[in-house]
Short mmCIF file of C-alpha atoms in Angstrom, two decimals:
data_model
loop_
_atom_site.label_atom_id
_atom_site.label_comp_id
_atom_site.label_asym_id
_atom_site.label_seq_id
_atom_site.Cartn_x
_atom_site.Cartn_y
_atom_site.Cartn_z
CA MET A 139 83.49 -19.24 124.75
CA TYR A 140 81.21 -16.26 124.21
CA GLY A 141 82.56 -14.59 127.37
CA TRP A 142 86.16 -14.96 126.21
CA LEU A 143 85.21 -13.36 122.87
CA VAL A 144 83.68 -10.34 124.57
CA LEU A 145 86.72 -9.98 126.85
CA LEU A 146 89.11 -10.21 123.90
CA LEU A 147 87.23 -7.50 121.99
CA TRP A 148 87.14 -5.26 125.07
CA VAL A 149 90.90 -5.55 125.64
CA GLU A 150 91.65 -4.68 122.00
CA CYS A 151 89.35 -1.66 122.09
CA VAL A 152 90.93 -0.31 125.27
CA GLY A 153 94.45 -0.77 123.89
CA LEU A 154 93.72 0.98 120.63
CA SER A 155 91.79 3.86 122.19
CA ALA A 156 94.91 5.05 123.98
CA THR A 157 96.69 5.76 120.69
CA GLN A 158 93.96 6.50 118.20
CA HIS A 159 90.75 8.57 118.24
CA THR A 160 87.88 7.46 116.01
CA ASN A 161 84.21 8.27 115.83
CA THR A 162 81.44 5.96 117.00
CA LEU A 163 80.61 4.69 113.54
CA THR A 164 84.22 3.73 112.80
CA TRP A 165 84.51 1.86 116.13
CA LEU A 166 81.32 0.00 115.38
CA SER A 167 82.68 -1.05 111.99
CA TYR A 168 85.96 -2.08 113.59
CA LEU A 169 84.24 -4.24 116.23
CA ARG A 170 82.05 -5.85 113.60
CA SER A 171 85.03 -6.71 111.42
CA ARG A 172 86.93 -8.17 114.39
CA ALA A 173 83.90 -10.22 115.41
CA TYR A 174 83.62 -11.50 111.88
CA ASN A 175 87.28 -12.51 111.87
CA TYR A 176 86.66 -14.57 115.02
CA GLY A 177 83.76 -16.34 113.39
CA TYR A 178 81.05 -14.52 115.33
CA GLY A 179 79.64 -12.64 112.34
CA GLN A 180 79.22 -15.82 110.34
CA SER A 181 76.73 -17.28 112.76
CA HIS A 182 75.12 -14.22 114.38
CA GLY A 183 74.90 -11.54 111.69
CA ASN A 184 75.22 -10.66 107.97
CA TYR A 185 77.33 -7.51 107.62
CA TYR A 186 78.00 -6.08 104.16
CA ALA A 187 81.27 -4.70 102.86
CA SER A 188 79.81 -1.18 102.87
CA ASN A 189 79.51 -1.38 106.68
CA TYR A 190 83.24 -1.75 107.13
CA ALA A 191 85.51 1.27 107.26
CA ASP A 192 89.19 1.89 107.61
CA ASP A 193 90.14 4.08 110.55
CA ASP A 194 90.83 7.01 108.19
CA GLU A 195 87.65 6.72 106.11
CA PRO A 196 85.09 9.51 106.75
CA ALA A 197 81.65 8.47 107.92
CA GLU A 198 80.05 10.26 104.98
CA ALA A 199 81.60 7.81 102.51
CA LEU A 200 79.85 4.81 104.06
CA ASP A 201 76.50 5.48 102.34
CA CYS A 202 77.93 6.29 98.90
CA PRO A 203 76.93 3.84 96.12
CA LEU A 204 79.83 1.77 94.86
CA GLU A 205 79.30 3.08 91.33
CA CYS A 206 79.79 6.71 92.37
CA ASP A 207 82.10 9.12 94.16
CA CYS A 208 81.02 11.16 97.17
CA PRO A 209 84.05 13.31 98.08
CA SER A 210 84.19 14.59 101.63
CA ALA A 211 84.97 18.07 100.30
CA TYR A 212 81.45 18.12 98.78
CA PRO A 213 79.33 16.21 101.29
CA TYR A 214 76.02 16.84 99.49
CA ALA A 215 77.13 15.85 95.97
CA MET A 216 77.15 12.41 94.34
CA TYR A 217 79.19 12.03 91.15
CA CYS A 218 78.18 9.11 88.93
CA HIS A 219 78.82 10.59 85.48
CA SER A 220 80.66 8.96 82.57
CA ARG A 221 80.76 5.46 84.12
CA ASN A 222 78.78 3.46 81.56
CA LEU A 223 75.96 3.02 84.10
CA ARG A 224 72.73 1.39 82.95
CA HIS A 225 70.69 2.25 86.02
CA VAL A 226 70.29 5.04 88.57
CA PRO A 227 71.77 4.02 91.96
CA PHE A 228 69.72 4.62 95.10
CA VAL A 229 70.55 8.11 96.34
CA PRO A 230 71.47 8.58 100.04
CA PHE A 231 69.37 10.82 102.25
CA ARG A 232 71.92 13.64 102.62
CA MET A 233 72.40 14.31 98.89
CA LYS A 234 71.35 17.55 97.20
CA TYR A 235 73.19 17.29 93.87
CA VAL A 236 73.33 14.14 91.75
CA TYR A 237 75.37 13.96 88.54
CA LEU A 238 74.48 11.05 86.23
CA GLN A 239 75.22 12.46 82.78
CA ASN A 240 77.09 10.64 80.00
CA ASN A 241 75.95 7.12 80.83
CA GLN A 242 73.77 4.43 79.22
CA ILE A 243 70.75 4.76 81.51
CA THR A 244 67.48 3.81 79.78
CA GLY A 245 65.00 4.15 82.66
CA ILE A 246 64.50 5.28 86.25
CA THR A 247 63.24 2.80 88.83
CA ASP A 248 60.64 3.81 91.41
CA GLY A 249 62.14 4.71 94.76
CA VAL A 250 65.71 5.60 93.77
CA PHE A 251 65.18 9.22 94.87
CA ASP A 252 62.67 8.61 97.68
CA ASN A 253 65.18 8.87 100.57
CA ALA A 254 66.85 11.99 99.19
CA THR A 255 63.90 14.34 99.57
CA GLY A 256 66.27 17.32 99.78
CA LEU A 257 67.55 16.92 96.22
CA VAL A 258 68.05 20.27 94.46
CA TRP A 259 69.72 19.18 91.19
CA ILE A 260 69.37 16.00 89.12
CA ILE A 261 71.65 15.93 86.09
CA LEU A 262 70.75 13.13 83.64
CA HIS A 263 71.59 14.47 80.20
CA LYS A 264 73.28 12.41 77.48
CA ASN A 265 71.82 9.03 78.40
CA GLN A 266 69.38 6.68 76.66
CA LEU A 267 66.29 7.53 78.71
CA ARG A 268 62.93 6.47 77.29
CA SER A 269 59.57 7.81 78.44
CA ASP A 270 58.03 4.36 78.87
CA LYS A 271 60.79 3.45 81.34
CA ILE A 272 60.25 6.40 83.69
CA SER A 273 57.53 5.94 86.28
CA ASN A 274 55.02 8.73 86.89
CA LYS A 275 56.03 8.71 90.57
CA VAL A 276 59.81 8.96 90.21
CA PHE A 277 60.03 12.72 90.93
CA THR A 278 56.93 13.20 93.09
CA LYS A 279 58.75 13.06 96.46
CA LEU A 280 61.25 15.80 95.68
CA PRO A 281 59.67 19.05 96.94
CA LYS A 282 62.95 21.02 96.74
CA LEU A 283 64.09 20.05 93.25
CA GLU A 284 65.10 23.15 91.25
CA ARG A 285 67.03 21.85 88.23
CA LEU A 286 66.29 18.78 86.12
CA PHE A 287 68.49 18.17 83.07
CA LEU A 288 67.12 15.50 80.71
CA TYR A 289 68.44 16.74 77.39
CA HIS A 290 70.03 14.49 74.75
CA ASN A 291 67.92 11.43 75.55
CA LYS A 292 65.14 9.51 73.75
CA LEU A 293 62.10 10.91 75.54
CA ASP A 294 58.86 11.37 73.61
CA HIS A 295 57.02 13.35 76.27
CA ILE A 296 57.63 15.39 79.41
CA PRO A 297 57.62 13.12 82.50
CA GLN A 298 54.53 13.30 84.66
CA GLY A 299 54.58 14.19 88.34
CA LEU A 300 57.34 16.79 88.12
CA PRO A 301 57.83 18.80 91.33
CA LEU A 302 56.20 22.21 91.35
CA SER A 303 59.46 23.59 92.79
CA LEU A 304 61.31 23.23 89.45
CA GLN A 305 63.00 26.38 88.18
CA ASP A 306 65.08 25.08 85.25
CA LEU A 307 63.87 22.20 83.04
CA ARG A 308 65.98 21.08 80.08
CA MET A 309 64.34 18.64 77.67
CA ASN A 310 66.10 19.67 74.46
CA HIS A 311 67.37 17.14 71.90
CA ASN A 312 64.71 14.49 72.51
CA ASN A 313 61.80 13.11 70.46
CA ILE A 314 58.97 15.20 71.90
CA SER A 315 56.23 15.96 69.36
CA SER A 316 53.49 17.39 71.58
CA ILE A 317 52.98 18.76 75.08
CA PRO A 318 49.60 17.99 76.69
CA ALA A 319 47.95 20.91 78.46
CA ASP A 320 48.42 19.38 81.93
CA SER A 321 52.12 18.44 81.53
CA LEU A 322 53.41 21.58 83.24
CA ARG A 323 50.32 22.72 85.09
CA GLY A 324 50.96 24.40 88.43
CA MET A 325 54.70 24.89 87.84
CA THR A 326 54.64 28.53 88.87
CA ASN A 327 58.35 28.57 89.86
CA LEU A 328 59.69 27.53 86.45
CA THR A 329 61.80 30.34 84.97
CA ALA A 330 63.67 28.55 82.13
CA LEU A 331 62.39 25.89 79.73
CA ARG A 332 64.56 24.42 76.99
CA LEU A 333 62.75 22.37 74.34
CA GLN A 334 64.93 22.97 71.29
CA SER A 335 65.67 20.21 68.79
CA ASN A 336 62.52 18.16 69.26
CA ALA A 337 59.60 17.62 66.85
CA ILE A 338 57.00 19.96 68.36
CA GLU A 339 54.35 21.21 65.94
CA ASP A 340 52.04 23.06 68.31
CA LEU A 341 52.11 24.01 71.99
CA GLY A 342 48.47 24.90 72.44
CA GLY A 343 48.04 26.29 75.94
CA ALA A 344 50.61 24.05 77.63
CA LEU A 345 52.82 26.98 78.73
CA GLU A 346 50.16 29.55 79.53
CA SER A 347 50.12 28.89 83.29
CA LEU A 348 53.90 29.22 83.77
CA GLN A 349 53.70 32.51 85.62
CA SER A 350 57.45 32.90 86.25
CA LEU A 351 58.78 31.71 82.88
CA THR A 352 61.21 34.25 81.41
CA TYR A 353 63.33 32.04 79.08
CA LEU A 354 61.86 29.77 76.39
CA ASP A 355 63.94 27.97 73.77
CA LEU A 356 62.00 26.30 70.93
CA ARG A 357 64.68 26.27 68.26
CA GLY A 358 64.78 23.43 65.77
CA ASN A 359 61.20 22.20 66.01
CA LEU A 360 58.33 21.97 63.47
CA LEU A 361 56.36 25.07 64.44
CA ASN A 362 54.34 26.70 61.64
CA LYS A 363 53.41 29.71 63.74
CA ILE A 364 54.43 31.56 66.87
CA PRO A 365 52.75 29.93 69.88
CA GLU A 366 49.66 31.95 70.76
CA ARG A 367 49.32 31.56 74.52
CA LEU A 368 52.74 32.28 75.97
CA PRO A 369 53.47 33.30 79.59
CA SER A 370 53.10 37.00 80.27
CA LYS A 371 56.56 37.44 81.88
CA LEU A 372 58.51 35.92 79.00
CA ASN A 373 61.73 37.87 78.41
CA GLN A 374 63.68 35.76 75.91
CA LEU A 375 62.07 33.77 73.07
CA TYR A 376 64.13 31.65 70.70
CA LEU A 377 62.29 30.29 67.62
CA GLU A 378 65.10 29.77 65.10
CA HIS A 379 65.00 26.88 62.61
CA ASN A 380 61.24 26.36 62.46
CA ARG A 381 58.65 26.83 59.67
CA ILE A 382 57.10 30.11 60.79
CA SER A 383 55.82 32.26 57.91
CA SER A 384 53.91 35.04 59.67
CA ILE A 385 53.72 37.15 62.84
CA PRO A 386 50.43 37.82 64.72
CA VAL A 387 49.39 41.47 64.54
CA ASP A 388 49.50 42.12 68.28
CA PHE A 389 52.07 39.53 69.24
CA LEU A 390 54.54 41.89 70.95
CA GLN A 391 51.82 44.10 72.39
CA LYS A 392 50.50 41.07 74.26
CA HIS A 393 53.97 40.28 75.61
CA PRO A 394 55.42 43.59 76.83
CA GLU A 395 58.17 41.87 78.84
CA LEU A 396 59.84 40.41 75.73
CA ARG A 397 63.31 41.86 75.19
CA PHE A 398 64.97 39.28 72.91
CA VAL A 399 63.17 37.62 69.96
CA ARG A 400 65.02 35.39 67.53
CA LEU A 401 63.27 34.15 64.38
CA SER A 402 66.12 33.36 62.04
CA HIS A 403 65.98 30.40 59.64
CA ASN A 404 62.22 30.46 59.16
CA GLN A 405 59.89 31.19 56.22
CA LEU A 406 59.03 34.83 56.95
CA THR A 407 57.96 37.05 54.04
CA ASP A 408 56.93 40.71 53.86
CA ASN A 409 53.28 39.70 53.59
CA GLY A 410 53.57 37.73 56.82
CA ILE A 411 54.69 40.74 58.88
CA PRO A 412 51.91 43.25 59.71
CA PRO A 413 52.82 46.97 59.73
CA ASN A 414 54.42 47.99 63.03
CA ALA A 415 54.48 44.38 64.29
CA PHE A 416 58.01 45.04 65.60
CA ASN A 417 57.55 48.72 66.39
CA VAL A 418 57.40 48.10 70.14
CA SER A 419 59.50 50.21 72.48
CA THR A 420 60.30 47.40 74.94
CA LEU A 421 62.09 45.16 72.42
CA MET A 422 65.91 45.28 72.55
CA GLU A 423 67.09 42.59 70.11
CA LEU A 424 65.40 41.19 66.99
CA ASP A 425 66.84 38.47 64.76
CA LEU A 426 65.09 37.99 61.38
CA SER A 427 68.09 36.68 59.47
CA TYR A 428 67.88 33.83 56.95
CA ASN A 429 64.28 34.44 55.91
CA LYS A 430 62.62 35.69 52.70
CA LEU A 431 62.17 39.38 53.46
CA GLU A 432 62.49 41.95 50.66
CA LYS A 433 62.05 45.04 52.83
CA ILE A 434 63.39 46.20 56.18
CA PRO A 435 60.45 46.03 58.63
CA THR A 436 59.57 49.06 60.73
CA ILE A 437 61.20 48.89 64.15
CA SER A 438 61.14 50.99 67.30
CA THR A 439 63.83 53.62 67.78
CA ASN A 440 64.60 51.89 71.09
CA LEU A 441 65.75 48.65 69.44
CA MET A 442 69.48 48.07 69.94
CA ASN A 443 70.35 45.02 67.80
CA LEU A 444 68.78 44.06 64.46
CA TYR A 445 69.87 41.06 62.40
CA LEU A 446 68.61 40.89 58.80
CA GLN A 447 71.42 39.13 56.98
CA ALA A 448 70.72 36.52 54.29
CA ASN A 449 67.31 37.79 53.17
CA HIS A 450 66.26 39.30 49.79
CA ILE A 451 66.24 42.96 50.85
CA LYS A 452 66.60 45.36 47.90
CA GLU A 453 66.31 48.78 49.54
CA PHE A 454 67.79 50.60 52.52
CA SER A 455 64.75 52.48 53.87
CA VAL A 456 65.65 55.05 56.53
CA SER A 457 61.98 55.30 57.54
CA SER A 458 62.19 51.74 58.89
CA PHE A 459 64.50 53.07 61.61
CA CYS A 460 63.50 56.75 62.04
CA ARG A 461 60.12 58.29 61.31
CA VAL A 462 61.67 61.76 61.71
CA VAL A 463 65.31 62.50 60.96
CA ASP A 464 66.82 65.51 62.74
CA MET A 465 69.15 66.37 65.59
CA ALA A 466 66.57 65.47 68.22
CA ASN A 467 65.28 62.22 66.69
CA TYR A 468 67.44 59.22 65.99
CA SER A 469 67.59 55.44 66.39
CA ASN A 470 69.31 53.77 69.34
CA LEU A 471 70.40 50.92 67.10
CA ARG A 472 73.93 49.72 67.90
CA VAL A 473 74.24 46.68 65.64
CA LEU A 474 72.70 46.33 62.17
CA ARG A 475 73.52 43.35 59.98
CA LEU A 476 72.41 43.42 56.35
CA GLU A 477 75.07 41.36 54.59
CA ALA A 478 74.05 38.71 52.04
CA ASN A 479 71.13 40.82 50.74
CA LYS A 480 70.70 42.73 47.46
CA ILE A 481 72.00 46.09 48.67
CA SER A 482 75.44 47.62 49.10
CA ALA A 483 77.00 50.68 50.73
CA ARG A 484 76.14 52.88 47.76
CA ASP A 485 72.44 52.19 48.35
CA VAL A 486 72.52 53.84 51.80
CA PRO A 487 71.12 57.42 51.66
CA PRO A 488 73.02 60.25 53.42
CA GLU A 489 70.29 60.81 56.02
CA ALA A 490 70.91 57.30 57.31
CA LEU A 491 74.09 58.56 58.98
CA LEU A 492 72.08 61.02 61.03
CA CYS A 493 69.39 58.46 61.87
CA LEU A 494 71.87 55.74 62.86
CA ARG A 495 74.37 58.05 64.54
CA VAL A 496 74.95 55.83 67.61
CA ALA A 497 75.45 52.61 65.66
CA THR A 498 78.82 50.95 66.27
CA ASN A 499 78.49 48.04 63.84
CA ILE A 500 76.75 48.17 60.45
CA ASN A 501 77.42 45.29 58.07
CA LEU A 502 76.33 45.46 54.41
#
């Protein structure tokens, strides 16, 4: 009986091969399905539905989880977003980009990423992730991971064991209140860190070792002061919607790479800003709007954008922009916003036109 079965399968294979070309994997699936139909698979093997393939199905689709899409046009991407998933499917070896956003995932099981050691992106924002349901070893076997998006979840701390290869980490809109000093240690490739809309009160020295960090977003936290030990290469610092009331004397001198500093919606007063705290030639944009300032702070003539709207400023002081006003000395300011203060156009002295000669937008 077994010999007749083998002969029958051989005859069918030969007949079909004359009219149709398929790859080895498809032929194997075809033979298995035919054997199963003859009763052979029921007694000699246990083949799953994922092993079967139609003649036109690409081999790459065979390893794709049933919950996801793995289009042949993007052979290294696995799309599992917006499917009401409650778990992370096991990721095939070949994948580099995994999209799992907009689901109901609460935790990440050990091993789901272990085969896909070439992963570059993991997108997991807008889920229900909790820190106590993420193992410390989940990300440890991903030496090529560059982007990890975990924002809009329910995490109360940064996961441990993050790959040192990370370049972009997004943890905004979670429940993080503190960052232990060793949470990000050794992550010398990290260039962007988003932590806005958490409950962070103090950073301590948690970010000091991030040698490549250029972008830091800490908006909407509970900071009472500007973090003291920030990375030396920081270029953009966003601190809006905190409780900051003062600026360290040498803050900008210690961070000469800073170009954009935003401190709107804080508790800054004139007494909290030391003389010349913002008079640094490297700074390009400064946002001090929605604070409690009564005077325009002294700025560098190199500054290009200054936002001071919605304060309590009573005087337009030209000396804040230009220490000397003549044809050879002027401010490079392009944008100046002063609306919603206690001054108007008639309070602007004539010499201001000479000082601010290159400005294209002045709002009073």
